[in-house]
Short mmCIF file of C-alpha atoms (C1' of nucleotides) in Angstrom, two decimals:
data_model
loop_
_atom_site.label_atom_id
_atom_site.label_comp_id
_atom_site.label_asym_id
_atom_site.label_seq_id
_atom_site.Cartn_x
_atom_site.Cartn_y
_atom_site.Cartn_z
CA MET A 1 34.14 28.14 -58.04
CA HIS A 2 33.71 24.40 -58.62
CA PRO A 3 30.06 23.77 -60.61
CA ASP A 4 29.16 21.16 -57.84
CA PHE A 5 29.44 23.47 -55.08
CA LEU A 6 27.18 25.98 -57.10
CA ASP A 7 24.67 23.50 -57.58
CA CYS A 8 24.76 22.60 -54.17
CA ARG A 9 24.42 26.30 -53.09
CA VAL A 10 21.51 26.52 -55.44
CA ALA A 11 19.88 23.48 -54.10
CA THR A 12 19.91 24.68 -50.57
CA LEU A 13 18.71 28.15 -51.48
CA LEU A 14 15.61 26.40 -53.52
CA ALA A 15 15.22 24.17 -50.58
CA MET A 16 14.98 27.33 -48.22
CA THR A 17 12.69 28.95 -50.44
CA ILE A 18 10.14 26.20 -50.45
CA ARG A 19 10.43 25.52 -46.93
CA THR A 20 9.64 29.61 -45.93
CA VAL A 21 6.92 29.44 -48.55
CA THR A 22 5.28 26.19 -46.94
CA ILE A 23 5.90 27.82 -43.49
CA TYR A 24 4.45 30.88 -44.83
CA GLU A 25 1.60 29.21 -46.19
CA SER A 26 0.63 27.05 -43.21
CA LEU A 27 0.96 30.40 -40.85
CA ASN A 28 -1.48 32.03 -43.09
CA ARG A 29 -3.84 29.67 -43.58
CA PRO A 30 -7.52 30.38 -42.28
CA MET A 31 -8.58 27.96 -39.65
CA SER A 32 -11.16 26.87 -42.22
CA GLU A 33 -8.56 25.78 -44.39
CA LYS A 34 -7.14 23.45 -42.08
CA ILE A 35 -6.93 19.97 -43.46
CA ARG A 36 -8.00 16.84 -41.53
CA ARG A 37 -4.56 14.95 -40.55
CA ILE A 38 -4.59 11.65 -38.59
CA ALA A 39 -1.86 9.92 -37.76
CA HIS A 40 -1.31 6.15 -37.01
CA LEU A 41 1.76 5.42 -34.82
CA ASP A 42 3.12 1.95 -34.26
CA MET A 43 5.93 0.87 -32.24
CA ASP A 44 8.65 -1.10 -34.23
CA ALA A 45 9.06 -4.57 -33.03
CA PHE A 46 7.46 -3.48 -29.77
CA TYR A 47 7.86 -6.48 -27.32
CA ALA A 48 11.38 -7.55 -28.88
CA SER A 49 12.57 -3.94 -28.37
CA VAL A 50 11.53 -3.45 -24.94
CA GLU A 51 13.55 -7.11 -24.26
CA LEU A 52 16.47 -5.68 -25.82
CA LEU A 53 16.33 -2.90 -23.30
CA ARG A 54 16.93 -5.37 -20.75
CA TYR A 55 19.34 -7.97 -22.22
CA PRO A 56 21.47 -5.52 -24.80
CA GLN A 57 23.56 -8.54 -25.11
CA LEU A 58 20.83 -10.07 -27.36
CA SER A 59 21.12 -7.51 -30.03
CA GLY A 60 21.55 -8.77 -33.74
CA LEU A 61 20.85 -12.32 -32.49
CA PRO A 62 17.92 -14.47 -33.37
CA VAL A 63 15.46 -14.17 -30.54
CA VAL A 64 11.93 -15.62 -30.19
CA ILE A 65 9.45 -14.31 -27.79
CA GLY A 66 6.40 -16.52 -26.98
CA GLY A 67 5.36 -19.52 -25.09
CA THR A 68 2.59 -20.09 -22.49
CA ARG A 69 3.48 -18.70 -19.04
CA ARG A 70 3.57 -22.41 -17.46
CA ALA A 71 6.01 -23.61 -20.10
CA ALA A 72 8.08 -20.65 -20.43
CA ASP A 73 8.57 -20.65 -16.39
CA ALA A 74 10.42 -23.66 -16.61
CA LEU A 75 12.82 -21.99 -18.77
CA ILE A 76 13.16 -18.40 -17.17
CA ASP A 77 15.18 -19.93 -14.17
CA PRO A 78 18.39 -19.51 -15.75
CA LEU A 79 17.74 -15.52 -15.75
CA GLN A 80 17.09 -15.46 -12.13
CA GLN A 81 20.24 -16.94 -10.95
CA GLU A 82 22.64 -14.17 -11.64
CA LYS A 83 23.64 -10.61 -11.20
CA PRO A 84 22.73 -7.56 -13.40
CA LEU A 85 20.37 -8.78 -16.46
CA HIS A 86 22.80 -7.15 -19.02
CA ARG A 87 25.56 -9.43 -17.47
CA ILE A 88 23.96 -12.65 -18.16
CA ALA A 89 25.79 -14.73 -20.37
CA LEU A 90 24.38 -16.03 -23.91
CA ASP A 91 24.79 -19.31 -22.55
CA ASP A 92 22.53 -19.12 -19.94
CA PHE A 93 19.52 -18.00 -21.94
CA PRO A 94 16.83 -20.79 -22.62
CA ARG A 95 17.02 -22.21 -26.35
CA LEU A 96 14.24 -23.05 -28.50
CA LYS A 97 15.07 -26.59 -29.05
CA ASP A 98 14.67 -26.93 -25.12
CA TYR A 99 10.89 -25.94 -25.34
CA THR A 100 8.40 -28.28 -25.17
CA GLY A 101 4.81 -27.17 -25.18
CA ARG A 102 1.86 -25.75 -27.13
CA GLY A 103 2.74 -22.14 -27.20
CA VAL A 104 3.19 -19.86 -30.40
CA ILE A 105 5.28 -17.07 -31.06
CA THR A 106 4.42 -13.81 -30.30
CA THR A 107 7.27 -11.88 -31.95
CA ALA A 108 10.42 -12.75 -33.39
CA THR A 109 13.61 -10.51 -34.17
CA TYR A 110 14.75 -9.89 -37.48
CA ALA A 111 17.77 -12.20 -37.28
CA ALA A 112 15.25 -14.94 -36.40
CA ARG A 113 12.94 -14.15 -39.20
CA GLN A 114 15.72 -15.10 -41.41
CA PHE A 115 15.24 -18.72 -40.59
CA GLY A 116 11.56 -18.43 -41.73
CA VAL A 117 9.88 -18.19 -38.13
CA GLY A 118 7.47 -15.85 -37.36
CA SER A 119 4.37 -14.54 -35.47
CA ALA A 120 1.82 -17.08 -34.58
CA MET A 121 3.83 -20.08 -35.48
CA GLY A 122 3.90 -22.87 -33.21
CA LEU A 123 7.15 -22.88 -30.84
CA MET A 124 7.72 -26.76 -31.63
CA LYS A 125 7.61 -26.08 -35.50
CA ALA A 126 10.05 -22.93 -35.06
CA ALA A 127 12.30 -25.01 -33.10
CA ARG A 128 12.96 -27.13 -36.03
CA LEU A 129 13.76 -24.10 -38.12
CA CYS A 130 15.63 -22.47 -35.84
CA PRO A 131 16.85 -24.53 -32.83
CA GLN A 132 19.40 -22.13 -31.46
CA ALA A 133 17.20 -18.99 -31.49
CA LEU A 134 17.38 -17.86 -27.81
CA LEU A 135 13.48 -18.05 -26.38
CA LEU A 136 12.47 -15.20 -23.73
CA PRO A 137 8.76 -15.57 -22.26
CA VAL A 138 5.99 -13.01 -22.84
CA ASP A 139 6.34 -10.22 -20.11
CA PHE A 140 3.06 -8.23 -20.41
CA PRO A 141 3.25 -6.10 -17.47
CA GLN A 142 6.71 -4.88 -18.64
CA TYR A 143 5.35 -4.25 -22.02
CA ARG A 144 2.09 -2.56 -20.49
CA LYS A 145 4.63 -0.22 -18.48
CA TYR A 146 6.35 0.85 -21.61
CA SER A 147 2.92 1.28 -23.44
CA LYS A 148 2.02 3.68 -20.81
CA ALA A 149 5.30 5.54 -21.24
CA PHE A 150 5.12 6.20 -24.83
CA LYS A 151 1.14 7.11 -24.65
CA ALA A 152 1.94 9.67 -21.98
CA VAL A 153 4.67 11.47 -24.39
CA ILE A 154 2.27 11.33 -27.30
CA THR A 155 -0.93 12.94 -25.10
CA ASP A 156 1.73 15.70 -23.82
CA ILE A 157 2.29 16.60 -27.19
CA ALA A 158 -1.22 16.07 -29.06
CA PRO A 159 -4.07 15.27 -26.65
CA LEU A 160 -6.46 13.66 -29.31
CA MET A 161 -5.38 10.12 -28.98
CA GLU A 162 -7.17 6.70 -29.84
CA ASP A 163 -5.65 3.64 -27.98
CA ARG A 164 -5.62 0.68 -30.33
CA GLY A 165 -3.85 -1.83 -28.11
CA ILE A 166 -0.49 -2.03 -26.71
CA ASP A 167 1.65 -0.74 -29.29
CA GLU A 168 -0.43 1.58 -31.55
CA VAL A 169 -2.27 4.72 -31.80
CA TYR A 170 -4.27 6.92 -33.75
CA ILE A 171 -3.33 10.88 -33.21
CA ASP A 172 -5.50 13.63 -34.38
CA PHE A 173 -2.93 16.02 -35.83
CA THR A 174 -5.48 18.47 -37.36
CA ASP A 175 -5.44 21.38 -34.68
CA VAL A 176 -1.85 20.45 -33.00
CA PRO A 177 0.84 23.08 -33.49
CA GLY A 178 2.99 21.80 -36.24
CA GLY A 179 0.28 19.19 -37.44
CA GLN A 180 -0.19 20.85 -40.69
CA ARG A 181 3.36 21.28 -41.62
CA GLU A 182 4.88 19.29 -44.44
CA GLY A 183 1.62 17.41 -44.23
CA GLY A 184 2.32 16.48 -40.48
CA ARG A 185 5.99 15.46 -41.02
CA VAL A 186 7.16 17.92 -38.42
CA LEU A 187 4.87 16.97 -35.61
CA ALA A 188 5.49 13.20 -36.57
CA ARG A 189 9.24 13.77 -36.35
CA LEU A 190 8.86 15.40 -32.83
CA ILE A 191 6.58 12.88 -31.46
CA GLN A 192 9.22 10.16 -32.95
CA LYS A 193 12.19 11.84 -31.29
CA THR A 194 10.61 12.61 -27.94
CA ILE A 195 9.33 8.92 -27.64
CA PHE A 196 12.90 7.71 -28.00
CA GLU A 197 14.49 10.35 -25.62
CA GLN A 198 11.96 9.22 -22.90
CA THR A 199 11.84 5.57 -23.46
CA GLY A 200 14.72 4.31 -25.91
CA LEU A 201 11.86 2.84 -28.29
CA SER A 202 11.51 3.77 -31.90
CA CYS A 203 8.27 3.81 -33.77
CA SER A 204 6.52 4.47 -37.43
CA VAL A 205 4.30 7.10 -38.30
CA GLY A 206 1.78 7.49 -41.09
CA VAL A 207 -0.03 10.60 -41.46
CA ALA A 208 -3.18 10.73 -43.86
CA PRO A 209 -6.62 12.48 -44.17
CA ASN A 210 -8.00 9.57 -42.07
CA LYS A 211 -7.79 6.62 -40.03
CA LEU A 212 -8.03 4.13 -42.89
CA LEU A 213 -5.07 5.56 -44.78
CA ALA A 214 -3.03 6.54 -42.02
CA LYS A 215 -2.92 2.84 -40.79
CA MET A 216 -1.44 1.82 -44.35
CA ALA A 217 0.78 4.64 -44.19
CA SER A 218 2.75 3.93 -41.29
CA GLU A 219 3.77 0.69 -42.58
CA PHE A 220 5.44 2.24 -45.65
CA ASN A 221 8.85 2.99 -44.08
CA LYS A 222 9.25 0.57 -41.34
CA PRO A 223 11.34 0.85 -39.19
CA LYS A 224 11.71 4.25 -37.79
CA GLY A 225 9.66 5.50 -40.69
CA ILE A 226 7.43 8.83 -41.36
CA SER A 227 4.85 8.37 -44.13
CA ILE A 228 2.66 11.23 -45.37
CA VAL A 229 -0.23 10.47 -47.45
CA LEU A 230 -2.46 13.19 -49.42
CA GLU A 231 -5.85 12.58 -51.08
CA GLN A 232 -4.18 12.75 -54.42
CA ASP A 233 -1.73 9.78 -53.79
CA LEU A 234 -4.52 7.30 -53.77
CA GLN A 235 -3.90 5.85 -57.38
CA ASP A 236 0.03 5.89 -56.83
CA ARG A 237 0.37 4.52 -53.54
CA ILE A 238 -2.84 2.95 -52.41
CA TRP A 239 -4.04 1.41 -55.55
CA PRO A 240 -0.96 -0.77 -56.18
CA LEU A 241 -1.35 -2.44 -52.69
CA ALA A 242 -3.13 -5.90 -51.94
CA CYS A 243 -6.36 -5.56 -50.51
CA ARG A 244 -5.17 -7.31 -47.56
CA LYS A 245 -3.55 -4.30 -46.26
CA ILE A 246 -6.95 -2.56 -45.75
CA ASN A 247 -7.52 -3.03 -41.81
CA GLY A 248 -10.50 -4.87 -41.61
CA ILE A 249 -9.70 -7.44 -44.57
CA GLY A 250 -8.19 -10.55 -43.31
CA PRO A 251 -7.43 -13.89 -44.76
CA LYS A 252 -11.05 -15.19 -45.43
CA ALA A 253 -12.17 -11.92 -47.25
CA GLU A 254 -8.79 -11.79 -48.94
CA ALA A 255 -9.25 -15.43 -50.51
CA ARG A 256 -12.97 -14.62 -51.64
CA LEU A 257 -11.61 -11.31 -53.44
CA GLN A 258 -9.09 -13.28 -55.22
CA GLY A 259 -11.38 -16.00 -56.13
CA LEU A 260 -13.33 -13.22 -57.90
CA GLY A 261 -10.34 -12.08 -59.51
CA ILE A 262 -9.49 -8.89 -57.25
CA ARG A 263 -5.85 -8.62 -55.92
CA THR A 264 -5.12 -4.90 -55.44
CA ILE A 265 -6.85 -2.03 -53.83
CA GLY A 266 -7.09 -0.78 -57.37
CA ASP A 267 -8.64 -4.00 -58.78
CA LEU A 268 -11.13 -3.34 -55.88
CA ALA A 269 -11.90 0.22 -56.99
CA GLN A 270 -12.65 -0.84 -60.54
CA LYS A 271 -15.98 -2.63 -59.05
CA ASP A 272 -19.07 -0.68 -58.48
CA LEU A 273 -21.17 -0.49 -55.51
CA ASP A 274 -23.79 -2.75 -56.52
CA TRP A 275 -21.60 -5.46 -57.62
CA LEU A 276 -19.90 -5.33 -54.13
CA ILE A 277 -23.16 -5.16 -52.35
CA ASP A 278 -24.30 -8.22 -54.47
CA HIS A 279 -21.22 -10.23 -53.42
CA PHE A 280 -20.69 -9.09 -49.90
CA GLY A 281 -23.52 -7.50 -48.46
CA GLN A 282 -24.78 -4.10 -47.89
CA LYS A 283 -22.76 -3.26 -45.08
CA THR A 284 -19.69 -4.78 -46.05
CA GLY A 285 -20.06 -4.13 -49.89
CA ALA A 286 -20.54 -0.46 -48.93
CA TRP A 287 -17.42 -0.35 -46.64
CA MET A 288 -15.27 -1.90 -49.33
CA PHE A 289 -16.48 0.57 -52.01
CA ASP A 290 -15.31 3.47 -49.89
CA ALA A 291 -12.26 2.04 -48.59
CA ALA A 292 -10.96 1.39 -51.99
CA ARG A 293 -11.50 5.13 -52.77
CA GLY A 294 -9.55 6.06 -49.47
CA ARG A 295 -12.71 7.04 -48.02
CA ASP A 296 -13.19 6.91 -44.17
CA ASP A 297 -15.14 9.22 -41.85
CA ARG A 298 -14.86 7.25 -38.55
CA PRO A 299 -14.11 9.74 -35.81
CA LEU A 300 -11.29 9.13 -33.22
CA VAL A 301 -12.28 6.86 -30.26
CA LEU A 302 -11.01 8.76 -27.30
CA GLU A 303 -12.21 6.91 -24.59
CA SER A 304 -14.20 3.43 -24.26
CA GLU A 305 -15.78 1.00 -22.10
CA PRO A 306 -15.11 -2.83 -22.05
CA VAL A 307 -17.50 -4.78 -23.63
CA SER A 308 -16.30 -7.99 -22.09
CA ILE A 309 -13.57 -9.62 -19.88
CA SER A 310 -12.48 -13.31 -20.23
CA ARG A 311 -9.64 -15.66 -19.19
CA GLU A 312 -9.01 -18.89 -21.34
CA THR A 313 -6.30 -21.33 -21.25
CA THR A 314 -4.92 -24.25 -23.28
CA PHE A 315 -4.07 -27.30 -21.74
CA GLU A 316 -0.47 -28.99 -21.76
CA ARG A 317 -2.25 -32.24 -23.04
CA ASP A 318 -5.70 -32.93 -24.08
CA LEU A 319 -8.30 -33.94 -21.46
CA HIS A 320 -11.33 -35.64 -20.90
CA ALA A 321 -14.47 -34.53 -19.36
CA GLN A 322 -14.83 -37.97 -17.56
CA ARG A 323 -11.09 -39.33 -17.12
CA ASP A 324 -9.65 -35.75 -16.16
CA ARG A 325 -12.46 -34.77 -14.30
CA ALA A 326 -10.87 -33.23 -11.14
CA GLU A 327 -8.07 -31.73 -13.30
CA LEU A 328 -10.81 -29.99 -15.43
CA GLY A 329 -12.76 -28.83 -12.37
CA ALA A 330 -10.16 -27.31 -10.83
CA ILE A 331 -9.06 -25.57 -13.94
CA PHE A 332 -12.69 -24.34 -14.41
CA THR A 333 -12.96 -23.03 -10.95
CA ARG A 334 -9.51 -21.12 -11.10
CA LEU A 335 -10.70 -19.38 -14.19
CA CYS A 336 -14.04 -18.40 -12.95
CA GLN A 337 -12.05 -16.94 -10.05
CA GLN A 338 -9.33 -15.14 -12.22
CA VAL A 339 -12.43 -13.26 -14.24
CA ALA A 340 -14.00 -12.33 -10.93
CA ASP A 341 -10.70 -10.74 -9.69
CA ASP A 342 -10.16 -8.89 -12.90
CA LEU A 343 -13.94 -7.70 -12.91
CA GLN A 344 -13.54 -6.56 -9.24
CA ARG A 345 -10.06 -5.16 -9.99
CA LYS A 346 -11.08 -3.04 -12.92
CA GLY A 347 -14.55 -1.96 -11.10
CA TYR A 348 -17.09 -3.79 -13.54
CA VAL A 349 -19.88 -6.01 -12.97
CA GLY A 350 -21.36 -8.45 -15.49
CA LYS A 351 -24.89 -10.16 -16.67
CA THR A 352 -23.95 -12.56 -19.26
CA ILE A 353 -21.68 -15.48 -18.44
CA GLY A 354 -20.24 -17.55 -21.23
CA ILE A 355 -17.85 -20.54 -21.56
CA LYS A 356 -15.97 -21.71 -24.59
CA LEU A 357 -14.17 -24.46 -25.24
CA ARG A 358 -11.95 -26.10 -27.88
CA TYR A 359 -11.56 -29.72 -28.76
CA ALA A 360 -8.82 -31.54 -29.81
CA ASP A 361 -9.71 -31.40 -33.34
CA PHE A 362 -9.75 -27.56 -33.00
CA LYS A 363 -13.25 -26.86 -33.27
CA SER A 364 -14.71 -24.50 -30.94
CA VAL A 365 -18.02 -24.00 -29.24
CA THR A 366 -19.63 -21.04 -26.89
CA ARG A 367 -22.47 -21.06 -24.75
CA ASP A 368 -23.57 -18.27 -22.63
CA GLN A 369 -26.40 -17.39 -20.23
CA THR A 370 -27.66 -13.96 -19.05
CA LEU A 371 -28.66 -13.37 -15.58
CA GLU A 372 -31.13 -11.37 -14.00
CA ARG A 373 -28.55 -9.37 -12.01
CA TYR A 374 -24.96 -8.11 -12.50
CA THR A 375 -22.55 -9.95 -10.71
CA ALA A 376 -18.77 -9.95 -10.26
CA ASP A 377 -18.71 -13.08 -7.67
CA ALA A 378 -16.62 -16.02 -8.43
CA LYS A 379 -19.09 -18.56 -7.16
CA THR A 380 -21.99 -17.02 -8.84
CA ILE A 381 -20.11 -17.07 -12.28
CA ARG A 382 -18.58 -20.61 -11.37
CA HIS A 383 -22.46 -21.78 -10.98
CA SER A 384 -23.70 -20.31 -14.31
CA ALA A 385 -20.62 -21.39 -16.07
CA GLY A 386 -21.35 -24.84 -14.91
CA LEU A 387 -24.86 -24.72 -16.13
CA CYS A 388 -23.35 -23.55 -19.75
CA LEU A 389 -20.96 -26.57 -19.79
CA LYS A 390 -23.89 -28.93 -19.35
CA ARG A 391 -25.34 -27.69 -22.57
CA VAL A 392 -22.49 -28.69 -24.46
CA PRO A 393 -21.36 -32.09 -25.96
CA LEU A 394 -18.19 -33.48 -23.80
CA GLN A 395 -17.54 -36.84 -25.72
CA GLN A 396 -14.41 -35.53 -27.60
CA ALA A 397 -11.06 -34.64 -25.60
CA LEU A 398 -10.63 -30.67 -24.90
CA ARG A 399 -7.53 -28.54 -25.55
CA LEU A 400 -8.85 -25.33 -24.04
CA LEU A 401 -11.22 -23.96 -21.87
CA GLY A 402 -12.43 -20.26 -21.29
CA VAL A 403 -14.71 -18.32 -19.05
CA ARG A 404 -16.28 -15.00 -20.26
CA VAL A 405 -18.52 -12.32 -18.72
CA GLY A 406 -20.06 -9.76 -20.79
CA SER A 407 -22.84 -7.02 -20.91
CA LEU A 408 -20.42 -5.07 -18.40
CA HIS A 409 -21.52 -2.01 -16.21
CA ARG A 410 -19.31 -0.27 -13.88
CA ALA A 411 -19.67 -1.29 -10.66
CA GLY A 412 -20.89 1.52 -8.34
CA PRO A 413 -21.77 1.69 -4.52
CA ASP A 414 -25.54 1.32 -5.20
CA LEU A 415 -26.08 0.47 -8.67
CA GLN A 416 -25.07 -3.31 -8.25
CA PRO A 417 -28.66 -4.82 -8.56
CA LYS A 418 -29.60 -2.50 -11.44
CA ALA A 419 -31.19 -5.56 -13.51
CA PRO A 420 -33.23 -3.94 -16.17
CA ALA A 421 -37.03 -4.67 -15.78
CA PRO A 422 -36.49 -8.26 -14.17
CA PRO A 423 -38.70 -10.30 -16.27
CA VAL A 424 -41.29 -12.30 -14.40
CA SER A 425 -40.29 -15.84 -15.92
CA ASP A 426 -43.02 -18.82 -15.75
CA ALA A 427 -40.91 -20.44 -13.01
CA ALA A 428 -41.02 -17.49 -10.89
CA SER A 429 -44.73 -16.84 -11.26
CA ALA A 430 -45.35 -20.55 -10.56
CA THR A 431 -43.52 -20.51 -7.34
CA GLY A 432 -45.01 -17.40 -6.48
CA VAL A 433 -42.65 -16.26 -3.88
CA ALA A 434 -39.72 -14.74 -5.98
CA ALA A 435 -42.65 -12.91 -8.25
CA SER A 436 -44.56 -11.24 -5.35
CA SER A 437 -41.31 -10.25 -3.46
CA ASP A 438 -39.80 -8.56 -6.63
CA GLN A 439 -42.99 -6.52 -6.77
CA LEU A 440 -43.00 -5.74 -3.09
CA PHE A 441 -39.60 -4.21 -3.43
"C1'" DT B 1 5.82 -32.48 -32.17
"C1'" DC B 2 0.75 -27.83 -35.99
"C1'" DT B 3 -2.28 -24.09 -34.23
"C1'" DG B 4 -1.86 -18.46 -27.46
"C1'" DG B 5 -4.78 -15.10 -25.02
"C1'" DG B 6 -7.53 -11.18 -24.81
"C1'" DG B 7 -10.64 -8.48 -27.03
"C1'" DT B 8 -14.66 -6.03 -30.95
"C1'" DC B 9 -18.03 -6.26 -33.95
"C1'" DC B 10 -21.35 -8.63 -37.29
"C1'" DT B 11 -24.59 -11.87 -38.80
"C1'" DA B 12 -28.63 -14.65 -38.26
"C1'" DG B 13 -32.63 -16.83 -36.22
"C1'" DG B 14 -35.96 -17.09 -32.78
"C1'" DA B 15 -38.56 -15.07 -28.83
"C1'" DC B 16 -41.56 -11.57 -27.41
"C1'" DC B 17 -43.72 -6.81 -27.59
"C1'" DC B 18 -46.14 -3.31 -29.93
"C1'" DT C 1 -58.74 -15.09 -37.89
"C1'" DC C 2 -55.52 -13.69 -40.95
"C1'" DT C 3 -51.58 -10.92 -41.86
"C1'" DG C 4 -47.52 -7.73 -41.53
"C1'" DG C 5 -44.43 -4.81 -39.78
"C1'" DG C 6 -40.65 -2.93 -36.48
"C1'" DG C 7 -37.50 -3.27 -32.52
"C1'" DT C 8 -35.25 -5.25 -28.74
"C1'" DC C 9 -32.90 -8.72 -26.54
"C1'" DC C 10 -30.77 -13.50 -26.39
"C1'" DT C 11 -27.86 -16.83 -28.20
"C1'" DA C 12 -23.99 -18.92 -31.35
"C1'" DG C 13 -20.59 -18.82 -34.61
"C1'" DG C 14 -17.13 -16.44 -37.19
"C1'" DA C 15 -13.89 -12.81 -39.03
"C1'" DC C 16 -10.75 -9.82 -37.64
"C1'" DC C 17 -7.34 -7.23 -34.65
"C1'" DC C 18 -3.19 -6.57 -31.44
#
DNA sequence: TCTGGGGTCCTAGGACCC
DNA sequence: TCTGGGGTCCTAGGACCC
C-alpha cells in the first residue's frame, strides 16, 4: 500500500473523529453553555453583481456604476433600443469618457479597479484613468428588489436579523439550529448557499461573539468568504488590523490616532482608559477602550422607525440666488414636493423642517425650524423651508440644495395634530385669538 | 473637468423650567 | 438677592455609514 494513501486514510479518519466529537459536543451542550454567535453578512460587490445578472456580457470587463440620474438618463438611451438585455452589443453601452456631469462612482468592478478607479471618485476624474470603462446608471429599485429577496432567505432560516442597509445585515446565530456548529460555519454555509440558489448572488459572512467582531470578520475572506472569530483570536487576528477597520472609526479619528502614534488596534489596546478619555472624551474614549479589546454588548436592533426623511440635489452647474432665482425656486419646490410624497407614501408626519445647502466652495450649512404641528403637506413644508432659507447667507453660488423633515411620527387617522403641549408663544398671547382658541379646544 | 444621496448619532450652547 | 443644580427641547455642525 502506498504510504500517501495510508496518510490520506489516517487524515480522513482523524477528520471524521474530530467532526464526530464536535457534533457530539454541540448536541450535548446544555442550553446554558450556548455561546453568543453573531454573524455579519455582506453581499459581494452588490450593485455590480446585480447588473451582471442583467448584462452577463459585461462579465470581466471594466464597468463603473454611478452618476446622477439626470446625466445617466442621457446615456441609458442605447440600452433601451434593443431586444433582450443580454443581447445588447458591447458597443452600444455608454462609455465613461462620454459622461459629463458631477456624478461619483458608486461601485466599480474589479477589472475597473485595476485602473485605479473606485467608490466615491468623481466620474470625470475616473474617465481620465479609464475612459474605455462601461458606465451604467444606478438602479436603486432593482437593487432594493434583490435586497428584499436575500433578506427574506435569511429570515426564513434565522429569524433574528438586523437590517444594516441595502446589502448588509447582522444575524443572531445563537439559538438557530447549526448556529453553534463549527463556531457558526455550518449555518453560514447554508445561508450562503441558499442565497445563491435563490438570487444568483454571493456574499461573505463573519461569525463572532458580537457585532463589532463579526463586522470585521466578514471582510477577512471576501468574496464568498466565511470567517469564524472566537474570543481567543483577538491578539492574532484583530490586533494587527488598522484602527480604521473598527466600524465607527473613520478618516478623522484615524488621522488623530495616527498623530498619537496609534496605527493598529493592538496599539490602541496598549492605551489605558484614562488616557483615551483624556484624548477623546468620556464616551468615545471608553468606547475605543472596549473596542480594542473586542468588547461589544450592543443587542441586535430588529426593528426601527425612521428619524428623518430628506431629498437633496446637486445642480449640474452652480446657481446664484439672484441670477438663477426662478430655477432655484422650481428646484426648491420640487424637493419639498418629493419629501411630502415620501412622507405620505411611507405613512409619516414630521415636525422639524430643515434645509441644507452647499456652496460652490463645498462648505455646507443647515437651518431648521420646529413647527407646533406635525405635517406631511408640501405647501406647509415649502413655507417653513422658505423661512429657513431666509436665515442663510446667499451671496456665494450654490451647488446643492436639500430639504429635510425630522421629528417623525407615524401618521394615523387621528393622531395628526398631536403636538406636545403647544407652547403659548409671546406672539400668540399678544394676538389673543390663537391662545384662547387653543384653550377652548 | 475634483468631491452623490440618504441616513444616524453625537456634541455643545442657549432657552426655559423646576 | 445670589447661587446652583438637573432635565428637556431646540438648533447647528460634523463624523460616520451604506
